[in-house]
XYZ file of C-alpha atoms in Angstrom:
443
model
C 93.647 102.626 158.289
C 95.128 101.659 161.614
C 97.055 104.250 163.596
C 99.294 103.359 166.469
C 100.823 105.612 169.042
C 104.578 105.516 168.473
C 105.574 107.785 171.367
C 103.988 105.783 174.169
C 106.231 104.655 176.989
C 105.543 101.008 177.776
C 106.044 101.530 181.476
C 103.213 104.078 181.540
C 100.633 101.615 180.231
C 98.072 100.436 182.769
C 96.255 98.097 180.381
C 97.184 97.202 176.816
C 94.413 95.835 174.605
C 96.238 96.226 171.306
C 95.168 96.529 168.518
C 92.130 98.325 169.952
C 92.953 100.544 172.920
C 95.458 101.340 175.646
C 94.882 102.984 179.002
C 97.771 104.740 180.748
C 98.504 105.133 184.430
C 97.702 108.836 184.288
C 94.207 108.074 182.931
C 94.909 108.870 179.269
C 93.122 106.726 176.677
C 94.740 105.855 173.344
C 92.379 104.446 170.747
C 94.640 102.532 168.382
C 92.114 101.149 165.901
C 90.420 104.086 164.245
C 89.686 105.519 160.822
C 88.914 108.988 159.530
C 85.501 110.666 159.681
C 83.411 110.644 156.497
C 80.681 113.305 156.082
C 77.179 112.257 154.941
C 75.742 113.220 151.565
C 72.022 113.339 150.805
C 72.719 113.623 147.069
C 73.014 110.064 145.689
C 74.217 111.431 142.332
C 77.246 112.954 144.030
C 78.498 109.733 145.606
C 79.453 106.294 144.354
C 76.869 103.492 144.312
C 73.890 105.863 144.470
C 73.358 105.640 148.228
C 72.251 108.832 149.978
C 73.298 109.292 153.603
C 72.331 111.601 156.439
C 72.915 111.807 160.189
C 70.102 111.875 162.747
C 69.848 112.321 166.518
C 68.201 109.479 168.406
C 68.738 110.466 172.046
C 70.173 113.935 172.547
C 70.513 113.424 176.304
C 72.853 110.440 175.931
C 74.410 111.509 172.655
C 73.027 108.567 170.668
C 72.845 109.195 166.937
C 72.867 107.274 163.668
C 73.700 107.529 159.986
C 70.960 106.505 157.554
C 71.828 104.866 154.222
C 69.133 105.038 151.531
C 69.655 103.396 148.103
C 68.620 105.585 145.173
C 66.449 102.794 143.794
C 64.015 103.330 146.669
C 62.268 106.115 144.753
C 61.804 104.186 141.510
C 59.571 101.337 142.691
C 56.230 102.509 144.068
C 55.341 98.933 145.060
C 58.439 98.156 147.084
C 59.351 99.201 150.586
C 62.836 98.482 151.873
C 63.854 96.212 154.725
C 65.367 98.067 157.687
C 68.783 96.977 158.945
C 69.746 98.459 162.319
C 73.530 98.020 162.324
C 75.995 98.183 165.242
C 79.664 98.703 164.437
C 82.484 96.730 166.018
C 85.586 97.966 167.820
C 85.733 96.077 171.145
C 83.056 98.386 172.673
C 85.691 101.109 172.971
C 86.659 102.372 169.524
C 85.459 102.965 165.932
C 82.310 104.818 164.842
C 79.290 104.665 162.574
C 80.709 107.800 160.938
C 84.232 106.513 160.259
C 85.479 105.538 156.824
C 85.638 101.816 157.621
C 81.989 101.498 158.613
C 80.644 104.164 156.280
C 81.930 102.235 153.273
C 80.763 98.875 154.638
C 77.217 100.009 155.413
C 77.037 101.850 152.074
C 77.929 98.557 150.438
C 75.323 96.708 152.496
C 72.565 99.201 151.667
C 73.411 99.153 147.963
C 73.791 95.432 147.585
C 70.879 94.338 149.791
C 68.508 97.103 148.712
C 67.952 97.971 152.364
C 67.620 101.131 154.423
C 70.485 100.853 156.927
C 70.460 102.620 160.292
C 74.092 102.584 161.462
C 74.105 103.413 165.172
C 76.604 105.670 166.952
C 76.534 104.361 170.526
C 78.563 105.438 173.556
C 82.007 103.893 173.979
C 83.840 102.411 176.962
C 85.719 103.089 179.156
C 84.245 106.616 179.443
C 80.781 105.058 179.183
C 81.048 101.503 180.515
C 78.867 98.704 179.232
C 75.843 98.417 179.493
C 75.658 101.986 178.112
C 76.125 100.566 174.599
C 73.302 98.074 175.215
C 70.970 100.842 176.360
C 71.850 102.979 173.336
C 71.217 100.039 171.007
C 67.790 99.459 172.544
C 66.933 103.141 172.152
C 68.042 102.988 168.504
C 65.899 99.945 167.725
C 62.832 101.557 169.290
C 63.552 104.758 167.366
C 63.885 102.956 164.030
C 60.746 100.897 164.607
C 58.701 104.060 165.178
C 59.676 105.409 161.718
C 60.269 108.971 162.959
C 62.400 110.119 160.024
C 60.885 110.849 156.574
C 63.233 108.350 154.922
C 61.989 105.603 157.210
C 58.364 106.714 156.979
C 58.353 106.948 153.175
C 60.601 104.077 152.124
C 60.949 101.492 154.906
C 58.918 98.399 155.722
C 58.559 98.158 159.528
C 57.554 94.487 159.227
C 60.972 93.690 157.719
C 63.246 94.652 160.590
C 66.779 93.242 160.837
C 69.337 93.724 163.609
C 72.971 93.298 162.591
C 76.512 93.930 163.754
C 80.069 92.638 163.734
C 82.475 91.809 166.567
C 81.360 93.859 169.604
C 78.505 95.066 167.410
C 77.469 91.453 166.867
C 77.305 91.030 170.627
C 75.254 94.237 170.918
C 72.888 93.070 168.153
C 72.338 89.779 169.972
C 71.689 91.490 173.314
C 69.222 93.866 171.623
C 67.266 90.922 170.199
C 67.222 89.303 173.642
C 65.903 92.529 175.177
C 63.227 92.803 172.498
C 62.002 89.378 173.556
C 61.936 90.208 177.261
C 60.975 93.876 177.598
C 57.279 94.507 178.096
C 57.500 97.350 175.596
C 59.420 95.252 173.070
C 56.530 93.098 171.945
C 55.533 95.548 169.252
C 58.855 95.247 167.404
C 58.778 92.341 164.976
C 62.364 91.332 164.196
C 62.583 89.296 161.018
C 66.289 88.516 161.180
C 69.379 88.691 163.385
C 72.771 88.959 161.636
C 75.888 88.655 163.778
C 79.323 88.604 162.171
C 82.315 87.308 164.168
C 80.550 88.205 167.430
C 82.315 88.760 170.736
C 81.325 86.249 173.410
C 83.424 84.694 176.131
C 83.054 82.858 179.416
C 84.724 81.693 182.635
C 86.076 78.510 181.049
C 87.751 77.811 177.728
C 86.077 75.491 175.249
C 87.947 72.351 174.108
C 88.870 73.804 170.713
C 90.112 76.999 172.381
C 92.414 75.040 174.668
C 93.875 73.309 171.613
C 94.285 76.593 169.708
C 97.779 77.531 168.550
C 97.868 81.163 169.646
C 100.549 82.371 167.272
C 101.076 86.045 168.183
C 101.775 86.931 164.560
C 98.798 85.228 162.952
C 95.648 86.170 164.868
C 94.003 89.502 165.705
C 92.226 88.352 168.867
C 94.782 87.099 171.430
C 93.938 84.822 174.309
C 95.759 86.970 176.852
C 93.813 90.058 175.704
C 90.383 88.424 175.420
C 90.272 87.655 179.131
C 90.797 91.363 179.890
C 88.188 92.906 177.582
C 84.970 92.434 179.544
C 86.344 93.594 182.905
C 87.814 96.632 181.108
C 84.713 97.716 179.169
C 82.493 97.234 182.239
C 84.932 99.240 184.428
C 85.539 96.234 186.629
C 81.855 95.731 187.424
C 81.732 92.313 185.765
C 84.103 89.429 185.133
C 84.266 86.691 182.534
C 81.615 84.715 184.392
C 79.063 87.389 183.452
C 76.057 85.751 181.725
C 75.935 88.768 179.394
C 78.919 87.349 177.502
C 78.140 83.651 177.951
C 74.610 83.063 176.594
C 72.567 80.229 178.038
C 70.132 78.104 176.066
C 67.170 79.670 177.894
C 68.354 83.134 176.914
C 68.920 82.155 173.276
C 65.459 80.603 173.231
C 64.001 83.968 174.282
C 65.352 85.776 171.220
C 62.715 87.840 169.454
C 63.497 87.010 165.833
C 62.234 84.727 163.078
C 65.646 83.609 161.795
C 69.336 84.207 162.368
C 72.664 84.192 160.545
C 75.959 83.757 162.416
C 79.227 84.310 160.521
C 82.631 83.221 161.805
C 86.181 83.180 160.437
C 88.464 80.150 160.519
C 91.494 81.896 162.050
C 89.500 83.993 164.528
C 89.942 82.896 168.152
C 86.286 83.853 168.708
C 85.181 81.308 166.095
C 84.249 78.586 168.597
C 81.983 80.972 170.539
C 80.116 81.907 167.378
C 79.700 78.278 166.364
C 78.484 77.404 169.856
C 75.891 80.201 169.731
C 74.608 78.973 166.349
C 74.345 75.453 167.774
C 72.293 76.721 170.716
C 70.053 78.636 168.322
C 69.251 75.681 166.121
C 67.540 73.760 168.927
C 65.229 76.655 169.853
C 61.537 76.617 168.998
C 61.853 79.808 166.941
C 64.504 78.096 164.755
C 61.757 76.001 163.217
C 61.577 72.318 162.361
C 65.086 71.018 161.906
C 66.532 74.389 162.866
C 66.134 75.594 159.270
C 65.903 79.259 160.355
C 69.519 79.293 161.575
C 72.489 79.682 159.223
C 76.154 79.481 160.148
C 78.648 80.809 157.594
C 82.375 80.190 158.005
C 85.077 81.979 156.000
C 88.074 79.699 155.550
C 91.579 81.079 155.932
C 90.386 84.430 157.318
C 90.822 86.262 160.626
C 88.686 88.620 162.677
C 87.393 91.652 160.734
C 88.835 90.608 157.374
C 85.718 91.739 155.493
C 86.185 95.324 156.702
C 89.830 95.785 155.817
C 90.032 93.648 152.658
C 86.575 94.274 151.162
C 87.502 93.394 147.571
C 88.839 89.955 148.507
C 86.738 87.021 147.245
C 86.036 85.864 150.799
C 84.705 89.313 151.713
C 82.477 89.451 148.655
C 81.151 85.968 149.356
C 80.411 86.851 152.973
C 78.519 89.941 151.823
C 76.602 87.790 149.353
C 75.544 85.461 152.172
C 74.259 88.419 154.206
C 72.444 89.881 151.194
C 70.768 86.569 150.409
C 69.727 86.204 154.046
C 68.051 89.630 154.026
C 66.315 88.998 150.705
C 65.424 85.389 151.419
C 62.022 84.292 150.136
C 59.994 81.138 149.909
C 60.893 80.965 146.221
C 64.600 80.608 146.960
C 66.137 77.387 145.592
C 66.336 74.530 148.082
C 69.941 74.119 149.264
C 71.565 70.711 148.963
C 72.951 68.780 151.954
C 76.615 68.198 152.553
C 77.884 64.671 153.099
C 78.223 63.803 156.796
C 81.980 63.370 156.380
C 82.550 67.128 156.194
C 80.615 67.938 159.356
C 82.949 68.841 162.248
C 82.763 66.617 165.287
C 80.847 68.442 168.011
C 82.326 66.608 171.019
C 81.009 68.247 174.172
C 81.353 71.747 172.797
C 77.961 72.023 171.121
C 74.562 70.482 171.857
C 74.305 67.066 170.222
C 71.485 66.482 167.779
C 70.800 64.301 164.775
C 70.088 67.536 162.935
C 73.796 68.331 163.036
C 74.193 66.183 159.931
C 71.919 68.328 157.769
C 74.599 70.727 156.598
C 74.114 72.832 153.488
C 76.328 74.570 151.012
C 75.217 78.122 150.305
C 75.494 78.865 146.574
C 75.096 82.470 145.352
C 72.417 82.728 142.677
C 73.845 85.744 140.870
C 77.262 87.324 140.325
C 78.506 89.658 143.021
C 78.663 92.941 141.198
C 75.705 95.162 142.016
C 77.517 96.681 144.967
C 80.086 98.133 142.582
C 77.518 99.615 140.244
C 75.060 102.476 140.450
C 71.596 100.985 140.660
C 70.140 97.981 142.449
C 69.158 94.472 141.514
C 65.592 94.575 142.807
C 64.211 91.031 142.662
C 60.453 90.626 142.770
C 59.190 89.031 145.955
C 55.957 89.111 147.958
C 55.685 92.177 150.179
C 53.791 92.539 153.415
C 53.924 96.323 153.411
C 51.691 98.789 151.591
C 52.979 100.865 148.716
C 54.771 104.035 149.737
C 52.967 107.322 149.553
C 53.634 109.523 146.556
C 57.394 109.832 146.362
C 59.242 112.627 144.669
C 61.876 111.972 142.079
C 64.596 113.171 144.394
C 66.602 110.058 143.618
C 67.350 109.235 140.001
C 69.279 105.997 139.520
C 71.862 105.765 136.804
C 70.515 104.322 133.550
C 73.972 103.351 132.408
C 74.242 99.588 132.769
C 77.821 99.432 131.556
C 80.625 98.771 133.941
C 82.891 101.760 133.687
C 85.879 102.897 135.658
C 83.713 105.583 137.209
C 81.183 102.989 138.345
C 83.748 101.314 140.550
C 85.317 102.605 143.705
C 83.402 100.855 146.453
C 86.410 101.087 148.700
C 89.278 102.104 146.417
C 88.546 104.861 143.914
C 88.782 103.490 140.394
C 89.910 100.073 141.604
C 88.168 97.300 139.701
C 87.920 93.827 141.236
C 89.815 91.112 139.430
C 86.652 89.165 138.685
C 83.173 90.525 139.247
C 81.675 87.137 138.507
C 83.885 85.291 140.959
C 80.922 83.971 142.914
C 78.940 82.720 139.910
C 78.417 78.977 139.917
C 79.643 76.806 142.798
C 80.587 78.783 145.843
C 84.273 79.200 146.511
C 85.605 76.948 149.247
C 86.453 80.134 151.152
C 82.907 80.448 152.511
C 80.840 77.514 153.704
C 77.330 77.624 155.082
C 77.932 75.056 157.783
C 74.546 74.821 159.443
C 71.293 75.555 157.703
C 68.708 72.968 158.499
C 66.065 71.484 156.221
C 62.565 71.137 157.652
C 61.637 67.499 158.233
């Protein structure tokens, strides 16, 4: 839920970055976008979806911590270790939390649906802790997760299946963490299988052609042009401007990413859409993207704005976006070969993206199963080759529900007792609301 300060005097505002944060002339900070704290629960039988959660300290000196999300099914398959997803929440670098209701429910959903052990990171926020504090905290969190220091990670996780993910500012942080893993001398030991960035925040000193043509209707978009230009100077406490290479990735930097594949998700009505599409285009021409750039996927949600999947999680577009992320995490060589789109539906790149004949190999992502497991207790564990050894003897601390029926009690992912209109909405051809715009076939 969004809360806004109704007693603020406009004349007292030094900088207004609504709907995220305001800073007043007297130094007060008002965080507008926020949601209530949710406590963890290590008993999967006492919470919906059978996902146990607990909080851990990563760096006591800097106050870096995380919430772990462990699906109950982890204890029932002695031959399966879980992928690790290190997740960074959004909130313009200055608000929201890994422990708030918005992100607790989203990462619970992700852990349940993907069958992954999620490490949701609580990093320091600006302006009290200017960027790059968040980048440093993210790097510490990745190193911590890769070392498997917690029993849940040691007993259930597969260190060779490491994913870095985030949305909005968290998408930016996830990207910067992958870049650092490719450059740091002590980052070579962390093998990152996948990078997932959803509606990431990037900017630059000059507007792109599509941004200049954008109709910035103040009532229809979350991210406003007049606010976007102020964010980076604000969260860096004036130490960097919009010409900072940290928010305007170069091809050389993208090429240095330490990951095997990447997924970039954008929303049609999000002003940051062009930056996400540009980043995906840079990625596809990198060596690590593989022949034809087939290791890079761009997903676009039609008719949606920034953060829609967090605040309208039961909407078909949100479910389809989650399905794309889940399929990306659980991708295997046995996955069906996607089919190409006709060239007529490919957007013209103009000078905004690198030109390449591969830009015509566009695929439609089609979910292979109905989107419903996230609403049920228990996981859809598909067999796939594993690179990790079997876990050590695991206690029966987690007992998944044996009831396969969909009951009112089984629902409540985000709204207690609220059943989606159609659990099988994504069966068959994918709704036009989500299109996998760039996923390249090896030549």
